[in-house]
Amino acid sequence: VVVTKNPCHHPGDVRVFKAVDVPELRHLKDVIVFPQRGKRPHPNEISGSDLDGDEYAVIWHPAFIPQTPNDIPYDYDSHIPMKRITDRPINRLDIQSTVLDISEQSCVGKLCSLHLANMDLYGVAHPKTLAIAGYIAEELDAPKTGQHPLAPKQIMELQAELGNERPDYFDKSYYKSYPSKHVLGQLYRSCLRFEPNWIAVQTPPTTVYASPIDQLLIHDLHTEHTSSVQELARIYREAIMDIMYVYRYSSDVDLLCRYDSTSSKYNAPLTKQQTESTCLVADSAQVEFKQLMHRIRRLFYEDVSTCDKSNLRRCYRTCTQCADRKMAKASALYIFCYTDVSHARRILSLPWLFAPLLIETRKLNIKKQTKLFSPAYVAQMLEIQPYRIIGQALQQAVQYLIDTNVPLHFH
């Protein structure tokens, strides 16, 4: 069996023992009976435990039992002499001073973070990592000894040695992060990928929350079109829900992508007949959806275009007279669709029928925010931003393949 306890920083804190069956002890439940014989008490080997109510983790699953010999345990008997007052009785000020020292100078948290960062870079058995594990043990004894292993300046020097990079599972915005190759990093990224599903499972079906709003897509004049976009959203919602119902799509996104994300039949390869049938259904749905798009766009441009309403293509063009009105209405449509919580099923595709207008609004807001920078810098930022987003998406996809050991086949 594997026996350990928290805190667990030194490799020797994890001990593999052979469990024996002693009939006389079978009446004991949820306790560990350690042997009295040996070179050193086993509890003391495990994080310096002194059996004062400690709780141990016991693991007996074969997959989690290390096959390597036990590491040499750390010597947890403090090497720092205990600070004692022998020349006079202890008074209330001595007690207050000790309590304040514990609360003000405790560096356990900083040392634990340093240990985790060094462990991720160098491994748990590296001399730097082992040294910090020893510092943590001495810091935990500081309330009894009155002595701290490191001064704050020394801790800052250790932090400076690591630079400004930390593993991604630190989840600290003020550090540059890198994807950790260790199991903590893999678990962290798996949790991030599953988090939206977990929120969906926890959320009651009757509860609908507004989606986060991109502030750069908000136009200054969007409030002038609030009432008109509500009517447009109602028309679009009724029509697209009919299409989704007839062709059995679970969401408007699936309809746009010609894919049913909730159907189990897509998890297995389709036969030729199934593929042809699916394509015919998707084609029919797309025809109806394109007709709906044409109708919605005509309604959208009716009250914001100064051009000839009979020529829809001319209305699509952004002229100087109606550019602000078009962008403001598209922004109002985006805000309404992403904040409307009156329906259990969200329809978020509508504002993206006018994606060019939203993009222009975003560029306009970015230019306002970066007016202190040179035009060349702004142009470079606007040009690079889409590629940066694509790069982040590709990086996450590749990291997922690495974490899950998905076999790759190239043809």
XYZ file of C-alpha atoms in Angstrom:
411
model
C 0.000 0.000 0.000
C 1.010 3.645 -0.472
C 0.811 5.872 2.602
C 1.319 9.651 2.613
C -0.139 12.834 4.113
C -0.258 16.538 3.481
C 1.892 18.503 3.167
C 3.795 16.234 0.774
C 6.800 17.969 -0.812
C 9.732 15.582 -0.436
C 9.916 12.364 -2.536
C 10.424 10.441 0.699
C 7.040 11.614 2.007
C 5.391 8.904 -0.118
C 6.087 5.500 1.442
C 5.254 2.066 0.072
C 4.608 -0.489 2.818
C 3.567 -4.114 2.937
C 0.211 -4.447 4.665
C -0.145 -7.450 6.964
C -3.265 -9.069 8.365
C -3.214 -9.274 12.157
C -6.400 -10.980 13.451
C -6.119 -9.232 16.811
C -6.418 -5.826 15.089
C -9.382 -6.535 12.812
C -11.759 -4.647 15.089
C -9.993 -1.354 14.244
C -11.570 0.693 11.455
C -10.241 3.679 9.474
C -6.936 3.774 11.342
C -3.355 2.797 10.553
C -1.348 0.722 13.005
C 2.353 1.397 12.440
C 5.045 -1.033 13.651
C 7.113 -0.254 16.735
C 10.315 -1.710 15.324
C 12.583 -0.254 12.686
C 15.366 2.247 12.102
C 12.958 5.168 12.272
C 9.248 5.603 13.046
C 7.264 5.467 9.818
C 5.041 8.426 10.810
C 8.134 10.602 11.177
C 9.290 9.559 7.707
C 6.012 10.842 6.240
C 6.194 14.655 6.342
C 7.482 14.556 9.920
C 4.182 13.369 11.351
C 3.989 13.144 15.141
C 0.618 11.316 15.473
C -1.216 14.312 16.910
C -4.408 13.653 14.972
C -2.824 13.422 11.523
C -4.893 12.085 8.641
C -3.184 9.775 6.147
C -3.966 8.909 2.558
C -3.824 5.150 1.952
C -3.874 3.830 -1.626
C -3.934 0.149 -2.497
C -4.958 0.205 -6.164
C -2.152 -1.592 -8.075
C -2.048 1.063 -10.811
C -1.053 3.752 -8.299
C 1.605 1.857 -6.336
C 5.169 2.851 -7.356
C 7.408 -0.011 -8.406
C 10.607 1.835 -7.445
C 12.262 1.638 -3.998
C 11.276 4.172 -1.358
C 13.281 7.403 -1.465
C 15.383 8.323 1.539
C 13.041 10.296 3.836
C 13.857 13.826 4.865
C 15.169 14.370 8.382
C 12.301 16.323 9.884
C 13.896 16.681 13.305
C 14.533 20.421 13.367
C 18.174 21.443 13.095
C 17.345 24.915 14.379
C 17.473 25.191 18.166
C 14.193 26.195 19.753
C 14.066 29.777 20.893
C 13.593 29.754 24.646
C 13.358 32.368 27.370
C 15.214 31.090 30.418
C 16.261 34.210 32.277
C 12.733 35.335 33.239
C 9.092 34.210 33.288
C 7.146 34.362 30.019
C 4.691 37.253 29.998
C 1.786 38.382 27.807
C 4.050 40.497 25.575
C 6.108 37.401 24.716
C 2.952 35.580 23.621
C 1.777 38.563 21.556
C 5.182 38.870 19.908
C 5.172 35.184 18.961
C 1.657 35.326 17.493
C 2.486 38.455 15.479
C 5.691 36.875 14.203
C 3.782 33.802 13.023
C 1.128 35.876 11.254
C 3.488 38.446 9.714
C 6.469 36.355 8.662
C 4.875 33.068 7.630
C 6.202 32.270 4.147
C 4.746 28.781 3.727
C 2.558 29.806 0.792
C 5.405 31.473 -1.110
C 7.726 28.533 -0.492
C 5.077 26.038 -1.634
C 4.601 27.987 -4.867
C 8.369 28.046 -5.379
C 8.538 24.304 -4.775
C 5.781 23.645 -7.310
C 7.409 25.847 -9.963
C 10.844 24.267 -9.466
C 9.333 20.799 -9.463
C 7.681 21.477 -12.813
C 10.935 22.735 -14.330
C 13.529 20.415 -12.814
C 11.669 17.482 -11.281
C 10.873 16.504 -7.717
C 14.332 15.017 -7.031
C 16.372 18.013 -8.245
C 18.661 19.571 -5.593
C 16.863 22.933 -5.854
C 13.477 21.293 -5.353
C 14.727 19.198 -2.435
C 16.266 22.256 -0.781
C 12.969 24.151 -0.944
C 11.148 21.112 0.466
C 13.500 21.315 3.446
C 12.845 25.041 3.821
C 9.101 24.355 3.929
C 9.559 21.796 6.712
C 11.603 24.284 8.740
C 9.099 27.072 8.060
C 6.299 24.870 9.387
C 8.309 24.461 12.592
C 8.978 28.211 12.845
C 6.088 28.815 15.295
C 7.825 26.388 17.688
C 11.462 27.288 16.999
C 10.991 31.013 16.409
C 13.435 30.826 13.491
C 12.665 31.128 9.766
C 14.883 29.274 7.252
C 14.897 32.130 4.727
C 14.589 35.880 4.932
C 12.081 37.629 2.623
C 14.969 38.906 0.469
C 16.254 35.357 -0.046
C 12.778 34.196 -1.097
C 12.615 37.035 -3.619
C 15.967 35.931 -5.030
C 14.648 32.387 -5.497
C 11.599 33.803 -7.271
C 13.830 35.918 -9.513
C 15.808 32.830 -10.545
C 12.631 31.377 -12.054
C 11.985 34.475 -14.157
C 8.464 35.491 -15.093
C 7.281 32.107 -16.401
C 5.143 29.637 -14.476
C 3.237 26.466 -15.421
C -0.199 27.089 -16.898
C -1.946 25.470 -13.920
C -0.773 28.364 -11.712
C -3.523 30.346 -13.471
C -1.943 33.702 -12.619
C -2.398 36.500 -15.147
C 0.720 38.369 -14.002
C 2.955 35.446 -15.050
C 3.766 34.247 -18.534
C 2.483 30.683 -18.665
C 3.679 27.608 -20.514
C 1.876 24.257 -20.928
C 3.194 21.921 -18.259
C 4.047 18.430 -19.473
C 3.315 16.919 -16.060
C 0.037 15.406 -14.920
C -1.030 18.618 -13.141
C -0.846 20.486 -16.441
C -2.766 17.779 -18.275
C -5.483 17.748 -15.607
C -5.669 21.546 -15.637
C -6.135 21.732 -19.399
C -8.665 18.902 -19.337
C -10.672 20.825 -16.736
C -10.565 23.958 -18.883
C -11.843 22.031 -21.878
C -14.654 20.458 -19.855
C -15.594 23.574 -17.875
C -18.331 24.767 -20.296
C -19.963 21.322 -20.165
C -19.744 21.266 -16.371
C -21.448 24.654 -16.152
C -24.160 23.398 -18.491
C -24.711 20.325 -16.299
C -24.879 22.400 -13.114
C -27.230 24.992 -14.601
C -30.952 24.179 -14.153
C -32.794 23.897 -17.477
C -35.003 26.855 -16.573
C -32.051 29.154 -15.831
C -30.524 31.097 -18.726
C -27.586 33.443 -18.240
C -26.509 36.252 -20.525
C -23.400 35.591 -22.580
C -20.354 37.823 -22.003
C -20.295 40.913 -24.211
C -17.246 42.008 -26.201
C -16.990 45.694 -25.311
C -15.267 46.429 -28.611
C -18.460 45.460 -30.469
C -20.552 48.121 -28.724
C -21.325 51.146 -30.903
C -21.970 54.521 -29.303
C -25.390 54.830 -31.010
C -26.662 51.302 -30.423
C -29.457 52.408 -28.059
C -31.252 54.141 -30.951
C -32.078 50.747 -32.486
C -33.098 48.723 -29.426
C -36.788 48.417 -30.289
C -36.280 47.634 -33.985
C -33.757 44.843 -33.362
C -36.073 43.170 -30.848
C -38.734 42.769 -33.542
C -36.115 41.568 -36.032
C -34.818 39.011 -33.513
C -38.370 37.737 -32.922
C -38.937 37.180 -36.655
C -35.587 35.444 -37.060
C -36.090 33.257 -34.015
C -39.493 31.976 -35.097
C -38.295 31.207 -38.618
C -35.054 29.476 -37.699
C -36.736 27.432 -34.958
C -39.133 26.117 -37.601
C -36.203 25.071 -39.795
C -34.436 23.436 -36.854
C -37.596 21.545 -35.906
C -38.307 20.281 -39.432
C -34.748 19.142 -40.110
C -34.046 18.061 -36.504
C -31.111 20.330 -35.738
C -30.368 20.874 -32.055
C -29.055 24.441 -32.427
C -28.715 27.245 -34.942
C -24.941 26.702 -34.911
C -25.424 23.099 -36.047
C -27.681 24.353 -38.827
C -25.036 26.796 -40.023
C -22.331 24.105 -39.885
C -24.510 21.369 -41.463
C -23.720 19.098 -38.495
C -25.749 17.633 -35.626
C -23.476 17.727 -32.582
C -25.862 15.756 -30.336
C -26.643 12.836 -32.637
C -24.871 9.596 -31.677
C -24.956 8.342 -35.252
C -22.139 10.741 -36.114
C -19.819 9.021 -33.677
C -19.614 5.995 -35.983
C -18.748 5.922 -39.696
C -21.821 6.406 -41.892
C -22.775 4.106 -44.716
C -22.931 5.470 -48.251
C -26.738 5.566 -48.125
C -26.734 7.379 -44.763
C -24.208 9.902 -46.056
C -26.266 10.675 -49.152
C -29.448 11.006 -47.085
C -27.745 13.308 -44.578
C -26.347 15.519 -47.343
C -29.784 15.843 -48.959
C -31.320 16.924 -45.642
C -28.503 19.404 -45.016
C -28.832 20.836 -48.537
C -32.581 21.344 -48.107
C -32.063 23.021 -44.744
C -29.395 25.304 -46.220
C -31.734 26.417 -49.011
C -34.359 27.485 -46.485
C -31.744 29.117 -44.279
C -30.355 31.158 -47.188
C -33.858 32.382 -47.971
C -34.232 33.396 -44.323
C -30.893 35.240 -44.426
C -32.011 37.181 -47.510
C -35.279 38.134 -45.810
C -33.646 39.211 -42.541
C -31.006 41.291 -44.293
C -33.662 43.104 -46.306
C -35.574 43.922 -43.098
C -32.366 45.000 -41.381
C -31.360 47.508 -44.052
C -34.828 48.996 -44.563
C -34.555 51.750 -41.965
C -30.792 52.357 -41.935
C -29.982 52.679 -45.649
C -30.434 55.858 -47.652
C -29.995 53.999 -50.926
C -32.587 52.483 -53.263
C -34.406 49.811 -51.201
C -35.209 47.806 -54.330
C -31.502 47.143 -54.913
C -30.454 45.008 -51.954
C -26.823 44.706 -53.046
C -26.520 48.467 -53.077
C -27.954 48.567 -49.551
C -25.252 46.144 -48.386
C -22.550 48.614 -49.330
C -21.459 50.829 -46.473
C -21.686 54.429 -47.623
C -20.580 57.395 -45.571
C -24.170 58.570 -45.025
C -25.456 55.378 -43.406
C -22.272 53.649 -42.118
C -22.787 54.643 -38.485
C -26.465 53.668 -38.514
C -25.688 50.231 -39.948
C -22.895 49.555 -37.457
C -25.018 50.842 -34.558
C -27.936 48.590 -35.511
C -25.672 45.542 -35.903
C -24.184 46.328 -32.490
C -27.658 46.638 -30.948
C -28.602 43.295 -32.492
C -25.467 41.686 -31.042
C -26.111 43.089 -27.557
C -29.769 42.021 -27.541
C -29.107 38.446 -28.718
C -26.293 37.903 -26.217
C -28.130 39.395 -23.230
C -31.669 38.133 -23.883
C -32.521 35.509 -21.249
C -36.239 35.223 -21.942
C -35.855 31.921 -23.826
C -34.308 28.675 -22.612
C -32.777 27.985 -26.036
C -30.334 30.674 -27.109
C -30.165 31.866 -30.728
C -26.823 33.626 -31.194
C -26.307 33.367 -34.950
C -28.425 36.378 -35.938
C -25.899 39.209 -35.335
C -23.229 37.307 -37.256
C -25.265 37.601 -40.447
C -23.877 41.138 -40.304
C -20.328 40.184 -39.324
C -18.675 42.787 -41.626
C -20.473 45.571 -39.741
C -19.427 44.140 -36.355
C -15.837 43.869 -37.560
C -15.874 47.504 -38.681
C -17.274 48.509 -35.282
C -14.509 46.607 -33.542
C -11.826 48.214 -35.710
C -13.308 51.644 -35.019
C -13.259 51.080 -31.244
C -9.707 49.734 -31.338
C -8.571 52.829 -33.232
C -10.241 55.031 -30.616
C -8.442 53.186 -27.828
C -5.080 53.293 -29.614
C -5.200 56.851 -30.954
C -2.010 57.614 -29.015
C -0.109 55.033 -31.052
C 1.219 55.447 -34.548
C -0.980 54.450 -37.527
C 1.547 51.763 -38.461
C 1.276 50.178 -35.011
C -2.533 50.208 -35.118
C -2.566 48.677 -38.595
C -0.147 45.990 -37.465
C -2.287 45.188 -34.405
C -5.457 44.952 -36.487
C -3.711 42.697 -38.967
C -2.051 40.373 -36.454
C -4.980 39.907 -34.063
C -6.941 37.324 -36.160
C -3.792 35.278 -36.700
C -3.058 35.370 -32.973
C -6.516 33.980 -32.210
C -6.070 31.250 -34.817
C -2.645 30.449 -33.401
C -4.027 30.092 -29.879
C -6.751 27.761 -31.144
C -4.215 25.622 -33.003
C -1.955 25.520 -29.943
C -4.826 24.296 -27.739
C -5.772 21.656 -30.304
C -2.199 20.355 -30.571
C -1.817 20.351 -26.786
C -5.038 18.304 -26.508
C -3.616 15.723 -28.937
C -0.396 15.560 -26.895
C -2.206 15.216 -23.557
C -4.552 12.489 -24.781
C -1.905 10.564 -26.761
C -4.133 10.487 -29.820
C -2.410 8.466 -32.595
C -1.872 10.597 -35.689
C -2.063 9.115 -39.181
C -0.853 11.023 -42.219
C -1.872 10.071 -45.749
